[in-house]
Amino acid sequence: MKKIIEIVDTIETAQVYAELSDAKSGGICVFVGTVREFTNEEEVVALEFETYKTMALKEMEKIADRAIEKWNLNKVVLRHAVGEKGVAEPVVVVGASSAHRDACFEACRFLIDTLKETVPIWKKEKFKNKSVWVSAHP
Amino acid sequence: MKKIIEIVDTIETAQVYAELSDAKSGGICVFVGTVREFTNEEEVVALEFETYKTMALKEMEKIADRAIEKWNLNKVVLRHAVGEKGVAEPVVVVGASSAHRDACFEACRFLIDTLKETVPIWKKEKFKNKSVWVSAHP
Amino acid sequence: MNVLFFGIAKDIVGNSELIFSEELNKPRTVAALKKQLVDSYPEFSKLNALAVAVNSEYATDDVTLNGSEEIAIIPPVSGG
Amino acid sequence: MNVLFFGIAKDIVGNSELIFSEELNKPRTVAALKKQLVDSYPEFSKLNALAVAVNSEYATDDVTLNGSEEIAIIPPVSGG
């Protein structure tokens, strides 16, 4: 089992297949989160990501370990970007490879859902006239 | 909405993100099917894919259209390789991008499941001492 | 009437295309075509399933054939 | 006792790190730390949630603090 856990300045989406590719795998499932132009019909100029890096890496490692416990996976990647990202830029990529496709699909969904719940990374939405920390307030 | 439907000799996995990337999308989900080294504990040397191309492209187009009807998608890719593929090589890539991740995950799963059911492509597993058309016999 | 064969179907008939040239031999429906194939090549009856495409669309048994269509024998698919 | 602040928590206190230097001021539990923060900066009470990490692990309210730990205030996360 190979895990790749990283916080980076820029995500290179092209590299993830080589990282997940595996002779024992028949399927690779990858999710890429990107910056969307509009939130609630307001135009987003950029997203700014900040992290508590030592803790974020630990939490990402835990998520990978939980996925490996739950499913029969050969390789797992969790990679998140920090800094300012413009529209359509990738901000997160998670993926898994497994012998059969059920496992990699379910694991990939679990990876991104859990990352969003537990990993200490914060996103500020920058609009033309204001900035908002996402999910901070009810 | 942009659809990319192709049957190719070699799949370049690196290109699929650029194809699915979209200002209106917050999520991209991609599935890559690859050649697995073992089937029922027998060592696979290669897979050989054959297609009825005109019909396969029509069926892939129908699958994309059904996905677009069911989910709110911005871009869809269905690409299958033909010819002989060695262990760990990609043979199929399907993916979708959407504003929110539920849609792209569900659509991506639908694309590969339906492709395997309806698209006229046939796979021969080549072992050391024999070759078998997959799924042909009970 | 020309019929295309793919995958294991091609192996069974030993050819990627067969021509039904005799008027008498030409099946008039998809069901008749399938029956004719199974009668001539019993291996077809051992397959998981056997579909026929007419003009590159799946065709049900009752679809009629006039001989000018592109007809293909579709054994169980296994892409992906 | 040093406390790290991230995201909106950093904006609320106006700093990425605060030092609780007075013996009297040092909270002895996670719960006491949270209370002290909310008392000093009422904006914290308006957040969806407020978590504390001790040595880069989520800590429940009853975890005790001796001042040598790495302590961080974790406002609602929003990665991905």
CSV table of C-alpha atoms in Angstrom, one decimal:
chain,number,residue,atom,x,y,z
A,1,MET,CA,0.0,0.0,0.0
A,2,LYS,CA,1.3,3.4,-1.0
A,3,LYS,CA,-0.1,6.6,0.4
A,4,ILE,CA,0.8,10.1,-0.9
A,5,ILE,CA,-0.3,12.9,1.5
A,6,GLU,CA,0.7,16.4,0.6
A,7,ILE,CA,0.0,20.1,1.0
A,8,VAL,CA,1.4,22.0,-2.0
A,9,ASP,CA,1.3,25.4,-3.6
A,10,THR,CA,0.2,24.2,-7.0
A,11,ILE,CA,-1.6,21.0,-7.9
A,12,GLU,CA,-0.4,19.2,-11.0
A,13,THR,CA,-3.5,17.1,-12.0
A,14,ALA,CA,-1.6,15.3,-14.7
A,15,GLN,CA,0.7,13.4,-12.2
A,16,VAL,CA,-2.1,11.7,-10.2
A,17,TYR,CA,-2.6,8.7,-12.5
A,18,ALA,CA,1.0,7.7,-12.5
A,19,GLU,CA,0.8,7.9,-8.7
A,20,LEU,CA,-2.3,5.7,-8.5
A,21,SER,CA,-1.5,3.3,-11.3
A,22,ASP,CA,-0.8,-0.2,-10.1
A,23,ALA,CA,-0.4,-3.7,-11.6
A,24,LYS,CA,-2.9,-5.1,-9.0
A,25,SER,CA,-5.5,-2.4,-9.7
A,26,GLY,CA,-8.3,-2.6,-12.3
A,27,GLY,CA,-9.7,0.8,-11.4
A,28,ILE,CA,-8.6,4.3,-10.4
A,29,CYS,CA,-11.1,6.9,-9.2
A,30,VAL,CA,-10.0,10.5,-8.8
A,31,PHE,CA,-11.8,13.6,-7.6
A,32,VAL,CA,-10.5,17.1,-8.3
A,33,GLY,CA,-12.0,20.1,-6.6
A,34,THR,CA,-11.8,23.3,-8.6
A,35,VAL,CA,-12.6,26.9,-8.1
A,36,ARG,CA,-16.1,27.7,-9.3
A,37,GLU,CA,-16.9,31.0,-10.8
A,38,PHE,CA,-20.1,31.6,-8.9
A,39,THR,CA,-21.3,31.0,-5.3
A,40,ASN,CA,-25.0,31.8,-4.7
A,41,GLU,CA,-24.9,33.9,-7.9
A,42,GLU,CA,-22.1,36.1,-6.7
A,43,GLU,CA,-19.0,36.1,-8.9
A,44,VAL,CA,-16.0,34.7,-7.2
A,45,VAL,CA,-12.7,36.3,-8.1
A,46,ALA,CA,-10.4,33.8,-6.2
A,47,LEU,CA,-10.3,31.5,-3.3
A,48,GLU,CA,-7.6,31.8,-0.7
A,49,PHE,CA,-6.6,28.7,1.2
A,50,GLU,CA,-4.8,28.6,4.6
A,51,THR,CA,-3.8,25.6,6.6
A,52,TYR,CA,-2.4,24.5,9.9
A,53,LYS,CA,0.0,22.3,8.1
A,54,THR,CA,1.3,19.8,10.7
A,55,MET,CA,-2.2,19.0,11.9
A,56,ALA,CA,-3.6,19.0,8.4
A,57,LEU,CA,-1.1,16.4,7.2
A,58,LYS,CA,-1.8,14.2,10.3
A,59,GLU,CA,-5.6,14.4,9.7
A,60,MET,CA,-5.1,13.6,6.0
A,61,GLU,CA,-3.0,10.6,7.0
A,62,LYS,CA,-5.8,9.4,9.3
A,63,ILE,CA,-8.3,9.7,6.5
A,64,ALA,CA,-6.1,7.6,4.2
A,65,ASP,CA,-5.6,5.0,7.0
A,66,ARG,CA,-9.4,4.8,7.6
A,67,ALA,CA,-10.0,4.3,3.9
A,68,ILE,CA,-7.4,1.6,3.7
A,69,GLU,CA,-9.1,-0.2,6.7
A,70,LYS,CA,-12.5,0.0,5.1
A,71,TRP,CA,-11.7,-0.9,1.5
A,72,ASN,CA,-9.2,-3.0,-0.3
A,73,LEU,CA,-7.0,-0.3,-1.8
A,74,ASN,CA,-3.7,-0.4,-3.5
A,75,LYS,CA,-2.8,3.3,-3.6
A,76,VAL,CA,-4.2,6.4,-2.1
A,77,VAL,CA,-3.5,10.1,-2.8
A,78,LEU,CA,-4.7,13.1,-0.8
A,79,ARG,CA,-3.2,16.4,-1.9
A,80,HIS,CA,-4.5,19.9,-1.1
A,81,ALA,CA,-3.3,23.3,-2.3
A,82,VAL,CA,-2.8,26.4,-0.3
A,83,GLY,CA,-2.6,30.1,-1.3
A,84,GLU,CA,-4.7,32.0,-3.8
A,85,LYS,CA,-6.4,30.1,-6.6
A,86,GLY,CA,-8.3,31.5,-9.5
A,87,VAL,CA,-11.4,30.3,-11.3
A,88,ALA,CA,-11.1,26.7,-12.7
A,89,GLU,CA,-7.8,26.1,-10.9
A,90,PRO,CA,-7.6,22.8,-8.9
A,91,VAL,CA,-7.5,23.1,-5.1
A,92,VAL,CA,-7.7,19.5,-4.0
A,93,VAL,CA,-7.2,16.1,-5.6
A,94,VAL,CA,-8.0,12.8,-3.9
A,95,GLY,CA,-8.0,9.3,-5.4
A,96,ALA,CA,-7.6,5.6,-4.9
A,97,SER,CA,-6.9,2.5,-6.9
A,98,SER,CA,-8.2,-0.9,-6.3
A,99,ALA,CA,-8.7,-4.3,-7.9
A,100,HIS,CA,-12.4,-3.6,-8.5
A,101,ARG,CA,-14.2,-0.3,-9.1
A,102,ASP,CA,-16.6,-0.4,-6.2
A,103,ALA,CA,-13.8,0.1,-3.7
A,104,CYS,CA,-12.1,3.0,-5.5
A,105,PHE,CA,-15.3,4.9,-6.1
A,106,GLU,CA,-16.5,4.5,-2.5
A,107,ALA,CA,-13.1,5.3,-1.1
A,108,CYS,CA,-12.7,8.4,-3.3
A,109,ARG,CA,-16.0,9.7,-2.1
A,110,PHE,CA,-15.1,9.0,1.5
A,111,LEU,CA,-11.7,10.8,1.1
A,112,ILE,CA,-13.1,14.1,-0.1
A,113,ASP,CA,-16.1,14.0,2.2
A,114,THR,CA,-14.0,13.4,5.3
A,115,LEU,CA,-11.3,15.8,4.2
A,116,LYS,CA,-13.9,18.6,4.1
A,117,GLU,CA,-15.1,17.7,7.5
A,118,THR,CA,-11.9,17.2,9.5
A,119,VAL,CA,-8.8,18.6,7.9
A,120,PRO,CA,-7.8,22.1,9.2
A,121,ILE,CA,-7.8,24.0,6.0
A,122,TRP,CA,-9.8,27.2,5.6
A,123,LYS,CA,-11.1,28.8,2.5
A,124,LYS,CA,-11.8,32.5,2.0
A,125,GLU,CA,-14.1,33.4,-0.9
A,126,LYS,CA,-13.0,36.6,-2.5
A,127,PHE,CA,-15.7,38.5,-4.3
A,128,LYS,CA,-15.4,41.9,-6.0
A,129,ASN,CA,-16.2,43.9,-2.9
A,130,LYS,CA,-15.8,41.5,0.0
A,131,SER,CA,-14.1,38.4,1.4
A,132,VAL,CA,-15.9,35.7,3.4
A,133,TRP,CA,-14.4,32.7,5.4
A,134,VAL,CA,-16.5,29.8,4.1
A,135,SER,CA,-18.6,27.9,6.7
A,136,ALA,CA,-17.5,30.2,9.6
A,137,HIS,CA,-21.0,31.5,10.4
A,138,PRO,CA,-24.4,29.9,10.4
B,1,MET,CA,-22.3,21.3,-22.3
B,2,LYS,CA,-19.3,19.7,-23.9
B,3,LYS,CA,-19.1,16.0,-24.6
B,4,ILE,CA,-16.0,14.2,-25.7
B,5,ILE,CA,-16.6,10.7,-27.1
B,6,GLU,CA,-13.7,8.8,-28.5
B,7,ILE,CA,-12.3,5.4,-29.4
B,8,VAL,CA,-8.5,5.7,-29.5
B,9,ASP,CA,-5.4,3.5,-29.8
B,10,THR,CA,-3.8,5.0,-26.7
B,11,ILE,CA,-5.3,6.8,-23.7
B,12,GLU,CA,-3.4,9.8,-22.4
B,13,THR,CA,-4.7,10.1,-18.9
B,14,ALA,CA,-3.0,13.4,-18.3
B,15,GLN,CA,-5.3,15.3,-20.8
B,16,VAL,CA,-8.6,14.5,-19.2
B,17,TYR,CA,-8.6,17.2,-16.5
B,18,ALA,CA,-8.1,20.0,-19.1
B,19,GLU,CA,-11.0,18.5,-21.0
B,20,LEU,CA,-13.3,18.5,-17.9
B,21,SER,CA,-12.1,21.6,-16.3
B,22,ASP,CA,-14.7,24.3,-16.3
B,23,ALA,CA,-15.4,27.7,-14.7
B,24,LYS,CA,-18.9,26.6,-13.6
B,25,SER,CA,-17.6,23.4,-12.1
B,26,GLY,CA,-16.5,22.9,-8.5
B,27,GLY,CA,-15.9,19.2,-8.9
B,28,ILE,CA,-14.4,16.7,-11.5
B,29,CYS,CA,-14.7,13.0,-11.0
B,30,VAL,CA,-12.7,10.6,-13.2
B,31,PHE,CA,-12.6,6.9,-13.5
B,32,VAL,CA,-9.8,5.1,-15.3
B,33,GLY,CA,-10.0,1.4,-15.9
B,34,THR,CA,-6.6,-0.3,-16.2
B,35,VAL,CA,-5.2,-3.8,-17.0
B,36,ARG,CA,-5.0,-5.8,-13.8
B,37,GLU,CA,-2.2,-8.4,-13.5
B,38,PHE,CA,-4.3,-11.2,-12.1
B,39,THR,CA,-7.8,-12.5,-12.9
B,40,ASN,CA,-9.0,-15.3,-10.6
B,41,GLU,CA,-5.3,-15.8,-9.6
B,42,GLU,CA,-4.3,-16.4,-13.2
B,43,GLU,CA,-1.6,-14.1,-14.5
B,44,VAL,CA,-2.8,-11.8,-17.3
B,45,VAL,CA,-0.2,-11.0,-20.0
B,46,ALA,CA,-2.3,-8.5,-21.9
B,47,LEU,CA,-5.9,-7.6,-22.8
B,48,GLU,CA,-6.9,-7.2,-26.4
B,49,PHE,CA,-9.8,-4.9,-27.1
B,50,GLU,CA,-11.9,-5.0,-30.3
B,51,THR,CA,-14.9,-2.8,-31.1
B,52,TYR,CA,-17.7,-2.2,-33.6
B,53,LYS,CA,-16.7,1.4,-33.8
B,54,THR,CA,-19.6,3.2,-35.4
B,55,MET,CA,-22.1,1.5,-33.0
B,56,ALA,CA,-19.8,1.9,-30.0
B,57,LEU,CA,-19.5,5.7,-30.6
B,58,LYS,CA,-23.3,5.9,-30.9
B,59,GLU,CA,-23.8,4.0,-27.7
B,60,MET,CA,-21.3,6.1,-25.8
B,61,GLU,CA,-23.0,9.2,-27.1
B,62,LYS,CA,-26.3,7.9,-25.7
B,63,ILE,CA,-24.7,7.2,-22.3
B,64,ALA,CA,-23.4,10.8,-22.2
B,65,ASP,CA,-26.8,12.1,-23.2
B,66,ARG,CA,-28.6,10.1,-20.5
B,67,ALA,CA,-26.1,11.3,-17.9
B,68,ILE,CA,-26.6,14.9,-19.0
B,69,GLU,CA,-30.4,14.4,-18.6
B,70,LYS,CA,-30.1,12.9,-15.1
B,71,TRP,CA,-27.5,15.2,-13.6
B,72,ASN,CA,-26.5,18.8,-13.9
B,73,LEU,CA,-23.2,18.3,-15.7
B,74,ASN,CA,-20.9,20.8,-17.4
B,75,LYS,CA,-18.6,18.5,-19.2
B,76,VAL,CA,-18.5,14.7,-19.9
B,77,VAL,CA,-15.7,12.5,-21.3
B,78,LEU,CA,-16.0,8.9,-22.5
B,79,ARG,CA,-12.9,7.5,-24.1
B,80,HIS,CA,-12.1,3.8,-24.7
B,81,ALA,CA,-8.9,2.3,-26.1
B,82,VAL,CA,-8.7,-0.6,-28.6
B,83,GLY,CA,-5.8,-3.0,-29.4
B,84,GLU,CA,-3.5,-4.8,-27.1
B,85,LYS,CA,-2.9,-3.3,-23.6
B,86,GLY,CA,-0.3,-4.5,-21.1
B,87,VAL,CA,-0.5,-4.6,-17.3
B,88,ALA,CA,-1.3,-1.3,-15.6
B,89,GLU,CA,-2.1,0.4,-19.0
B,90,PRO,CA,-5.3,2.5,-19.1
B,91,VAL,CA,-8.1,1.0,-21.3
B,92,VAL,CA,-11.0,3.4,-20.5
B,93,VAL,CA,-11.4,6.8,-19.0
B,94,VAL,CA,-14.8,8.4,-18.2
B,95,GLY,CA,-15.4,11.5,-16.2
B,96,ALA,CA,-17.8,14.4,-15.6
B,97,SER,CA,-17.6,17.9,-14.1
B,98,SER,CA,-20.4,19.7,-12.2
B,99,ALA,CA,-21.0,22.5,-9.9
B,100,HIS,CA,-21.3,20.2,-6.9
B,101,ARG,CA,-19.6,16.9,-6.2
B,102,ASP,CA,-22.7,14.7,-5.8
B,103,ALA,CA,-23.5,15.0,-9.5
B,104,CYS,CA,-20.1,14.3,-10.9
B,105,PHE,CA,-19.5,11.2,-8.6
B,106,GLU,CA,-22.9,9.7,-9.5
B,107,ALA,CA,-22.6,10.5,-13.1
B,108,CYS,CA,-19.0,9.1,-13.3
B,109,ARG,CA,-20.2,5.8,-11.8
B,110,PHE,CA,-23.2,5.7,-14.2
B,111,LEU,CA,-20.9,6.3,-17.2
B,112,ILE,CA,-18.6,3.4,-16.5
B,113,ASP,CA,-21.3,1.0,-15.4
B,114,THR,CA,-23.5,1.7,-18.4
B,115,LEU,CA,-20.5,1.6,-20.8
B,116,LYS,CA,-19.7,-1.9,-19.6
B,117,GLU,CA,-23.3,-3.0,-20.2
B,118,THR,CA,-24.1,-1.6,-23.6
B,119,VAL,CA,-21.1,-0.4,-25.6
B,120,PRO,CA,-20.0,-3.0,-28.2
B,121,ILE,CA,-16.4,-3.5,-27.1
B,122,TRP,CA,-15.0,-6.9,-26.5
B,123,LYS,CA,-12.1,-7.8,-24.3
B,124,LYS,CA,-9.9,-10.9,-24.7
B,125,GLU,CA,-7.8,-11.9,-21.7
B,126,LYS,CA,-4.5,-13.2,-22.8
B,127,PHE,CA,-2.9,-15.6,-20.3
B,128,LYS,CA,0.4,-17.5,-20.8
B,129,ASN,CA,-1.2,-20.5,-22.4
B,130,LYS,CA,-4.7,-19.4,-23.5
B,131,SER,CA,-6.9,-16.5,-24.5
B,132,VAL,CA,-10.5,-16.0,-23.2
B,133,TRP,CA,-13.2,-13.6,-24.5
B,134,VAL,CA,-14.5,-12.1,-21.2
B,135,SER,CA,-18.1,-12.6,-20.3
B,136,ALA,CA,-18.9,-14.6,-23.4
B,137,HIS,CA,-19.8,-17.8,-21.6
B,138,PRO,CA,-21.7,-18.5,-18.3
C,1,MET,CA,-27.3,-9.5,-47.0
C,2,ASN,CA,-23.9,-8.9,-45.2
C,3,VAL,CA,-23.5,-9.7,-41.6
C,4,LEU,CA,-20.6,-8.5,-39.4
C,5,PHE,CA,-19.1,-10.6,-36.6
C,6,PHE,CA,-17.2,-9.4,-33.6
C,7,GLY,CA,-15.3,-10.8,-30.6
C,8,ILE,CA,-16.1,-14.5,-30.0
C,9,ALA,CA,-18.8,-14.4,-32.7
C,10,LYS,CA,-16.0,-13.8,-35.2
C,11,ASP,CA,-14.1,-16.8,-33.8
C,12,ILE,CA,-17.2,-19.0,-34.0
C,13,VAL,CA,-17.9,-18.4,-37.7
C,14,GLY,CA,-14.2,-18.0,-38.5
C,15,ASN,CA,-14.8,-14.7,-40.3
C,16,SER,CA,-15.5,-11.0,-39.6
C,17,GLU,CA,-18.2,-10.9,-42.3
C,18,LEU,CA,-20.6,-13.4,-43.9
C,19,ILE,CA,-22.7,-12.9,-47.0
C,20,PHE,CA,-26.1,-14.5,-47.2
C,21,SER,CA,-26.3,-14.5,-51.0
C,22,GLU,CA,-29.1,-17.0,-51.7
C,23,GLU,CA,-32.6,-15.5,-51.7
C,24,LEU,CA,-33.8,-18.6,-49.8
C,25,ASN,CA,-31.2,-18.2,-47.1
C,26,LYS,CA,-32.0,-14.6,-46.3
C,27,PRO,CA,-33.6,-14.3,-42.9
C,28,ARG,CA,-36.5,-11.8,-42.8
C,29,THR,CA,-36.3,-10.9,-39.1
C,30,VAL,CA,-33.7,-10.6,-36.4
C,31,ALA,CA,-35.2,-13.7,-34.7
C,32,ALA,CA,-34.8,-15.7,-38.0
C,33,LEU,CA,-31.3,-14.5,-38.4
C,34,LYS,CA,-30.4,-15.7,-34.8
C,35,LYS,CA,-32.1,-19.0,-35.4
C,36,GLN,CA,-30.2,-19.6,-38.6
C,37,LEU,CA,-26.9,-18.8,-36.9
C,38,VAL,CA,-27.5,-21.1,-34.0
C,39,ASP,CA,-28.6,-23.9,-36.4
C,40,SER,CA,-25.4,-23.4,-38.5
C,41,TYR,CA,-23.0,-22.8,-35.6
C,42,PRO,CA,-24.2,-24.5,-32.4
C,43,GLU,CA,-21.5,-22.7,-30.4
C,44,PHE,CA,-23.7,-19.6,-30.4
C,45,SER,CA,-26.2,-21.4,-28.1
C,46,LYS,CA,-23.5,-21.7,-25.5
C,47,LEU,CA,-23.0,-17.9,-25.2
C,48,ASN,CA,-24.3,-15.8,-22.3
C,49,ALA,CA,-26.4,-13.8,-24.7
C,50,LEU,CA,-26.6,-12.9,-28.4
C,51,ALA,CA,-27.7,-9.5,-29.7
C,52,VAL,CA,-28.1,-8.2,-33.2
C,53,ALA,CA,-27.5,-4.6,-34.3
C,54,VAL,CA,-29.3,-3.2,-37.3
C,55,ASN,CA,-27.8,0.0,-38.8
C,56,SER,CA,-25.6,0.1,-35.6
C,57,GLU,CA,-28.5,0.1,-33.2
C,58,TYR,CA,-29.6,-2.8,-30.9
C,59,ALA,CA,-32.5,-4.5,-32.6
C,60,THR,CA,-35.2,-6.6,-30.9
C,61,ASP,CA,-36.2,-10.0,-32.3
C,62,ASP,CA,-39.2,-8.7,-34.2
C,63,VAL,CA,-37.3,-6.2,-36.3
C,64,THR,CA,-37.6,-7.0,-40.0
C,65,LEU,CA,-34.6,-7.2,-42.4
C,66,ASN,CA,-34.7,-6.4,-46.1
C,67,GLY,CA,-31.0,-7.1,-46.7
C,68,SER,CA,-29.8,-3.5,-47.3
C,69,GLU,CA,-29.1,-2.8,-43.6
C,70,GLU,CA,-25.8,-3.0,-41.9
C,71,ILE,CA,-26.3,-6.0,-39.7
C,72,ALA,CA,-23.9,-7.1,-36.9
C,73,ILE,CA,-23.8,-9.9,-34.4
C,74,ILE,CA,-23.1,-8.7,-31.0
C,75,PRO,CA,-21.9,-11.3,-28.5
C,76,PRO,CA,-21.8,-10.3,-24.8
C,77,VAL,CA,-19.9,-7.0,-24.5
C,78,SER,CA,-17.0,-6.7,-22.1
C,79,GLY,CA,-15.5,-3.2,-22.5
C,80,GLY,CA,-14.1,-1.2,-19.7
D,1,MET,CA,1.2,29.4,26.9
D,2,ASN,CA,1.1,30.1,23.2
D,3,VAL,CA,-2.0,29.8,21.2
D,4,LEU,CA,-2.1,29.7,17.4
D,5,PHE,CA,-5.0,31.1,15.4
D,6,PHE,CA,-6.1,30.3,11.9
D,7,GLY,CA,-8.7,31.5,9.4
D,8,ILE,CA,-11.5,33.6,10.8
D,9,ALA,CA,-10.1,33.1,14.3
D,10,LYS,CA,-6.9,34.9,13.3
D,11,ASP,CA,-9.1,37.8,12.0
D,12,ILE,CA,-11.1,37.9,15.2
D,13,VAL,CA,-8.0,38.2,17.5
D,14,GLY,CA,-6.0,40.2,14.9
D,15,ASN,CA,-3.1,37.9,15.3
D,16,SER,CA,-1.8,34.5,14.3
D,17,GLU,CA,-0.5,33.8,17.8
D,18,LEU,CA,-1.3,35.0,21.3
D,19,ILE,CA,0.8,34.5,24.4
D,20,PHE,CA,-0.9,33.9,27.7
D,21,SER,CA,2.0,35.0,29.9
D,22,GLU,CA,0.3,35.7,33.3
D,23,GLU,CA,0.0,32.7,35.5
D,24,LEU,CA,-3.5,33.8,36.5
D,25,ASN,CA,-4.6,34.0,32.9
D,26,LYS,CA,-3.5,30.5,31.9
D,27,PRO,CA,-6.5,28.3,31.2
D,28,ARG,CA,-6.1,24.8,32.7
D,29,THR,CA,-8.5,23.0,30.3
D,30,VAL,CA,-9.7,23.2,26.8
D,31,ALA,CA,-13.1,24.3,28.0
D,32,ALA,CA,-11.5,27.1,30.1
D,33,LEU,CA,-9.5,28.3,27.1
D,34,LYS,CA,-12.6,28.4,24.9
D,35,LYS,CA,-14.5,30.3,27.6
D,36,GLN,CA,-11.7,32.8,28.1
D,37,LEU,CA,-11.6,33.4,24.3
D,38,VAL,CA,-15.3,33.9,24.0
D,39,ASP,CA,-15.3,36.3,27.0
D,40,SER,CA,-12.4,38.3,25.5
D,41,TYR,CA,-13.6,38.2,21.9
D,42,PRO,CA,-17.4,37.8,21.7
D,43,GLU,CA,-17.2,37.3,17.9
D,44,PHE,CA,-16.2,33.7,18.7
D,45,SER,CA,-19.7,33.0,20.0
D,46,LYS,CA,-21.1,33.7,16.6
D,47,LEU,CA,-19.1,31.0,14.8
D,48,ASN,CA,-20.7,27.8,13.7
D,49,ALA,CA,-18.3,25.8,15.9
D,50,LEU,CA,-15.0,26.3,17.6
D,51,ALA,CA,-12.5,23.5,18.1
D,52,VAL,CA,-9.2,23.3,19.9
D,53,ALA,CA,-6.2,21.3,18.8
D,54,VAL,CA,-3.5,20.2,21.4
D,55,ASN,CA,-0.3,19.1,19.9
D,56,SER,CA,-2.0,19.1,16.5
D,57,GLU,CA,-4.8,16.7,17.5
D,58,TYR,CA,-8.4,17.7,18.1
D,59,ALA,CA,-8.9,17.9,21.8
D,60,THR,CA,-12.2,17.6,23.8
D,61,ASP,CA,-13.3,20.1,26.4
D,62,ASP,CA,-12.0,18.1,29.3
D,63,VAL,CA,-8.4,17.9,28.1
D,64,THR,CA,-6.0,19.6,30.6
D,65,LEU,CA,-3.4,22.1,29.5
D,66,ASN,CA,0.0,22.6,31.2
D,67,GLY,CA,1.2,25.3,28.9
D,68,SER,CA,3.9,23.4,27.1
D,69,GLU,CA,1.6,22.1,24.4
D,70,GLU,CA,1.2,23.4,20.9
D,71,ILE,CA,-2.3,24.8,21.2
D,72,ALA,CA,-4.4,25.9,18.2
D,73,ILE,CA,-7.8,27.4,17.7
D,74,ILE,CA,-9.6,25.7,14.9
D,75,PRO,CA,-12.6,27.5,13.5
D,76,PRO,CA,-15.0,25.6,11.2
D,77,VAL,CA,-12.9,24.0,8.5
D,78,SER,CA,-13.7,24.6,4.8
D,79,GLY,CA,-11.0,22.8,2.7
D,80,GLY,CA,-11.7,21.0,-0.5
